[in-house]
XYZ file of N, CA, C and O in Angstrom:
228
model
N 0.876 -1.176 -0.055
C 0.009 -0.008 -0.059
C 0.932 1.417 0.079
O 0.458 2.235 -0.598
N 1.830 1.211 0.766
C 2.996 2.262 0.595
C 3.319 2.529 -0.687
O 3.771 3.830 -1.030
N 3.297 1.911 -1.598
C 3.855 1.741 -2.890
C 2.777 2.607 -4.013
O 3.145 3.549 -4.560
N 1.599 2.583 -3.491
C 0.588 3.468 -4.093
C 0.758 4.672 -3.720
O 0.731 5.594 -4.339
N 1.211 5.247 -2.297
C 1.364 6.516 -2.133
C 2.489 7.328 -2.773
O 2.475 8.444 -3.109
N 3.557 6.277 -2.659
C 4.510 6.948 -3.559
C 4.453 7.160 -4.799
O 4.996 8.246 -5.412
N 3.845 6.364 -5.595
C 3.414 6.426 -7.026
C 2.668 7.894 -7.095
O 2.905 8.716 -8.251
N 1.798 8.193 -5.953
C 0.639 9.555 -6.375
C 1.523 10.646 -6.007
O 1.549 11.495 -6.507
N 2.653 10.445 -4.906
C 3.356 11.769 -4.557
C 4.220 12.126 -5.668
O 4.416 13.429 -5.720
N 4.456 11.119 -6.727
C 5.449 11.587 -7.787
C 4.750 12.384 -8.740
O 5.386 13.113 -9.434
N 3.368 12.697 -8.772
C 2.615 13.001 -9.636
C 2.397 14.364 -9.191
O 1.736 15.422 -10.082
N 2.559 14.814 -7.954
C 2.160 15.992 -7.429
C 3.872 16.968 -7.551
O 4.656 16.460 -7.102
N 3.537 18.059 -8.039
C 4.783 19.027 -8.258
C 4.922 19.689 -7.007
O 4.165 19.455 -6.115
N 6.247 19.857 -6.957
C 6.702 20.399 -5.770
C 6.085 21.733 -5.126
O 5.849 21.674 -3.997
N 5.484 22.668 -5.715
C 4.704 23.736 -5.303
C 3.521 23.180 -4.650
O 3.364 23.619 -3.613
N 2.867 22.274 -5.361
C 1.426 21.583 -4.734
C 1.666 21.013 -3.486
O 1.458 21.140 -2.350
N 2.946 20.167 -3.262
C 3.311 19.609 -2.447
C 3.660 20.137 -1.101
O 3.274 19.955 -0.103
N 4.391 21.341 -1.210
C 4.872 22.443 -0.482
C 3.482 23.206 0.326
O 3.499 23.138 1.486
N 2.575 23.234 -0.402
C 1.410 23.936 -0.234
C 0.450 22.808 0.599
O 0.233 23.413 1.785
N 0.386 21.713 0.477
C -0.022 20.662 1.139
C 0.553 20.594 2.634
O 0.050 20.507 3.571
N 1.987 20.341 2.547
C 2.792 20.317 3.666
C 2.420 21.485 4.633
O 2.112 21.364 5.703
N 2.599 22.724 4.243
C 2.172 24.011 4.837
C 0.748 23.952 5.735
O 0.709 24.320 6.696
N -0.052 23.631 4.869
C -1.679 23.756 5.293
C -1.521 22.712 6.285
O -2.315 22.754 7.578
N -1.415 21.540 6.362
C -1.006 20.523 7.148
C -0.556 20.758 8.562
O -1.157 20.827 9.656
N 0.829 21.433 8.247
C 1.642 22.115 9.516
C 0.751 23.195 10.249
O 0.772 23.057 11.256
N 0.042 24.064 9.481
C -0.756 24.916 10.175
C -1.853 24.388 11.097
O -2.393 24.763 12.147
N -2.585 23.584 10.431
C -3.642 22.713 11.188
C -3.245 22.149 12.550
O -3.792 22.279 13.447
N -1.977 21.454 12.282
C -1.563 20.728 13.534
C -1.215 21.840 14.269
O -1.803 21.497 15.862
N -0.757 22.852 14.074
C -0.228 23.764 15.282
C -1.553 24.616 15.556
O -1.470 24.856 16.859
N -2.649 24.538 15.006
C -3.888 25.185 15.567
C -4.433 24.007 16.407
O -5.093 24.384 17.550
N -4.308 22.764 16.138
C -4.961 21.948 17.283
C -4.479 21.171 18.274
O -4.751 20.809 19.087
N -3.093 21.341 18.120
C -2.225 20.769 19.134
C -1.715 21.576 20.178
O -1.304 22.943 19.460
N -1.738 21.614 21.358
C -1.107 22.657 22.499
C 0.395 22.532 22.195
O 0.610 21.297 21.927
N 1.272 23.569 22.606
C 2.329 23.332 22.394
C 3.066 22.485 23.337
O 4.084 21.732 22.938
N 2.420 22.059 24.696
C 2.922 20.909 25.398
C 2.869 19.470 24.970
O 3.116 18.628 25.326
N 1.616 19.683 24.066
C 1.424 18.209 23.383
C 2.527 17.503 22.679
O 3.020 18.087 21.611
N 2.773 16.292 22.930
C 3.698 15.691 22.008
C 3.174 15.005 21.052
O 1.901 14.166 21.384
N 3.689 15.029 19.800
C 3.064 14.171 18.649
C 3.298 12.777 18.869
O 4.356 12.235 19.343
N 2.244 11.803 18.310
C 2.411 10.360 18.506
C 3.406 10.463 17.897
O 4.180 10.682 16.526
N 4.200 8.924 17.952
C 5.723 8.648 17.356
C 5.524 8.662 15.937
O 6.735 9.084 15.176
N 4.795 7.779 15.455
C 4.682 7.812 13.784
C 4.527 9.182 13.261
O 4.968 9.225 12.186
N 3.544 9.978 14.068
C 3.261 11.535 13.136
C 4.715 12.107 13.430
O 5.385 12.767 12.345
N 5.584 12.196 14.481
C 6.699 12.625 14.653
C 7.654 12.014 13.564
O 8.535 12.942 12.918
N 7.648 10.925 13.262
C 8.749 10.082 12.334
C 8.393 10.859 10.897
O 8.858 11.311 10.010
N 6.936 10.913 10.465
C 6.660 11.242 9.240
C 7.034 12.837 9.350
O 7.385 13.344 8.132
N 6.979 13.675 10.228
C 7.193 15.139 10.134
C 8.875 15.120 9.735
O 9.035 16.083 9.029
N 9.616 14.315 10.531
C 11.124 14.282 10.570
C 11.181 14.289 8.840
O 12.305 14.594 8.419
N 10.408 12.983 8.431
C 10.754 12.765 7.012
C 10.492 13.819 5.969
O 11.400 14.237 5.223
N 9.441 14.535 6.355
C 9.148 15.791 5.498
C 9.914 17.058 5.492
O 10.595 17.616 4.460
N 10.587 16.931 6.797
C 11.638 17.905 7.250
C 12.900 17.287 5.934
O 13.825 18.504 5.760
N 13.356 16.299 6.245
C 14.292 16.116 5.630
C 14.213 16.235 3.956
O 15.116 16.688 3.206
N 12.835 15.698 3.647
C 12.642 15.887 1.992
C 12.832 17.335 1.636
O 13.392 17.508 0.623
N 11.992 18.163 2.880
C 12.343 19.760 2.167
C 13.836 20.138 2.429
O 14.180 21.097 1.427
N 14.585 19.878 3.095
C 15.938 20.002 3.094
C 16.748 19.630 1.771
O 17.560 20.369 1.207
N 16.419 18.511 1.624
C 17.148 17.904 0.368
C 16.546 18.624 -0.718
O 17.558 18.642 -2.075
N 15.761 19.003 -0.909
C 15.159 19.806 -2.424
C 15.728 20.900 -2.389
O 15.684 21.652 -3.561
N 16.484 21.788 -1.449
C 16.822 23.306 -1.438
C 18.237 22.920 -1.732
O 19.072 22.311 -1.501
């Protein structure tokens, strides 16, 4: 199933991908209190997004 997601993400251009990530980040900030720790899986995904973002620049 992860393969299906990988194929779909390749079809989204960088600008759209960045907009989606920004929107998700904004919503997470609005819904989570600063002292709230993210679930482990979500933290891993956020770290992966940060790494991909650094790799693209």
